[in-house]
Amino acid sequence: MDAQQRLKARQRRHRRVRIKVRGTSERPRVAVFRSNRHIYAQLIDDVAGATLASASSLEDDARSGGGAKKDVAKRVGELLGRRAVERGVKVAVLDRGGRLYHGRVQQLADGARSSGLTF
């Protein structure tokens, strides 16, 4: 399977998941985007069409401490979890972006849980 086929398959999975996963103001969606170098997460209220909080590996808070990409992903999750709790959000739904719940996506989710966010 070449890169183009893998991309199309991931996009198909993401579309299929997004039919069921929908964020509200009480339970926003945690959208995870993972590139080869960085990871980004947003807390989204789909009903209002608004981003409530965001965090990424580009921020100094997430980069501090260095380490492997999985470690950085965990810090991004912790950062997003803290920002969510500050805005009064305690429960969310995870949108993995068509990716497996494995590796960096899992570490981000675990980091968010450790900061008080529940999936």
XYZ file of C-alpha atoms in Angstrom:
119
model
C 0.000 0.000 0.000
C 1.598 3.260 -1.039
C 1.362 6.599 0.776
C -1.548 7.880 -1.320
C -3.659 4.804 -0.543
C -2.888 5.057 3.184
C -3.929 8.736 3.166
C -7.209 7.954 1.384
C -7.942 5.097 3.808
C -7.321 7.362 6.837
C -9.561 10.053 5.360
C -12.323 7.476 4.794
C -12.040 6.301 8.412
C -12.125 9.899 9.639
C -15.279 10.712 7.654
C -16.940 7.555 8.970
C -16.081 8.401 12.585
C -17.154 12.055 12.245
C -20.712 10.928 11.440
C -21.058 9.744 15.044
C -18.579 11.970 16.909
C -20.043 15.435 17.408
C -19.014 18.013 19.974
C -21.456 20.084 22.013
C -20.914 22.824 24.565
C -21.398 20.313 27.417
C -19.241 17.640 25.758
C -16.887 19.135 23.154
C -14.843 17.164 20.659
C -11.088 16.790 21.134
C -9.809 16.827 17.545
C -6.303 15.392 17.224
C -4.092 16.068 14.209
C -0.769 14.317 13.977
C 1.900 15.153 11.431
C 5.275 13.480 11.171
C 6.941 16.061 13.418
C 4.189 17.646 15.517
C 0.847 16.966 17.173
C -2.042 19.381 17.568
C -5.259 19.128 19.588
C -8.343 21.340 19.696
C -11.407 21.349 21.910
C -14.296 22.061 19.512
C -17.977 22.843 20.034
C -19.439 21.720 16.688
C -22.905 23.128 17.430
C -21.580 26.677 17.862
C -18.714 26.140 15.437
C -16.189 27.402 17.971
C -12.803 26.268 19.221
C -12.798 26.389 23.019
C -9.128 25.548 23.622
C -6.119 24.310 21.717
C -2.603 23.031 22.319
C 0.230 21.903 20.085
C 3.774 20.649 20.170
C 4.895 23.982 18.708
C 4.292 25.715 22.055
C 7.200 26.265 24.440
C 5.253 24.688 27.336
C 4.977 21.403 25.428
C 8.530 21.435 24.068
C 10.207 22.071 27.407
C 11.830 18.925 28.675
C 12.545 17.555 25.215
C 12.225 13.810 24.903
C 10.616 11.581 22.327
C 7.559 12.547 20.303
C 5.375 10.420 22.594
C 6.560 12.397 25.619
C 5.812 15.678 23.862
C 2.350 14.372 22.900
C 1.631 13.585 26.554
C 2.609 17.141 27.556
C 0.356 18.547 24.810
C -2.516 16.482 26.247
C -1.812 17.753 29.754
C -1.747 21.328 28.449
C -5.065 20.865 26.631
C -6.597 19.213 29.701
C -5.587 22.125 31.950
C -6.990 24.665 29.489
C -10.234 22.697 29.200
C -10.702 22.519 32.975
C -10.023 26.279 33.226
C -12.924 26.828 30.813
C -15.181 24.556 32.871
C -15.082 21.540 30.555
C -14.701 18.229 32.361
C -16.102 15.747 29.814
C -15.199 15.501 26.126
C -15.314 13.064 23.226
C -12.104 12.035 21.421
C -11.801 12.434 17.641
C -8.651 10.515 16.666
C -8.683 11.846 13.112
C -8.938 8.389 11.552
C -5.770 7.226 13.292
C -5.365 4.231 15.584
C -5.688 4.809 19.323
C -2.020 4.006 19.701
C 1.293 5.760 20.220
C 1.164 9.540 20.209
C -2.644 9.755 19.993
C -2.943 7.516 23.051
C -0.309 9.503 24.951
C -2.139 12.765 24.201
C -5.399 11.266 25.512
C -3.667 9.939 28.638
C -2.129 13.349 29.271
C -5.507 15.047 28.948
C -7.036 12.509 31.362
C -4.291 13.114 33.899
C -5.183 16.838 33.854
C -8.817 16.175 34.715
C -10.508 15.729 31.326
C -12.747 12.659 30.963
C -13.412 10.786 27.697
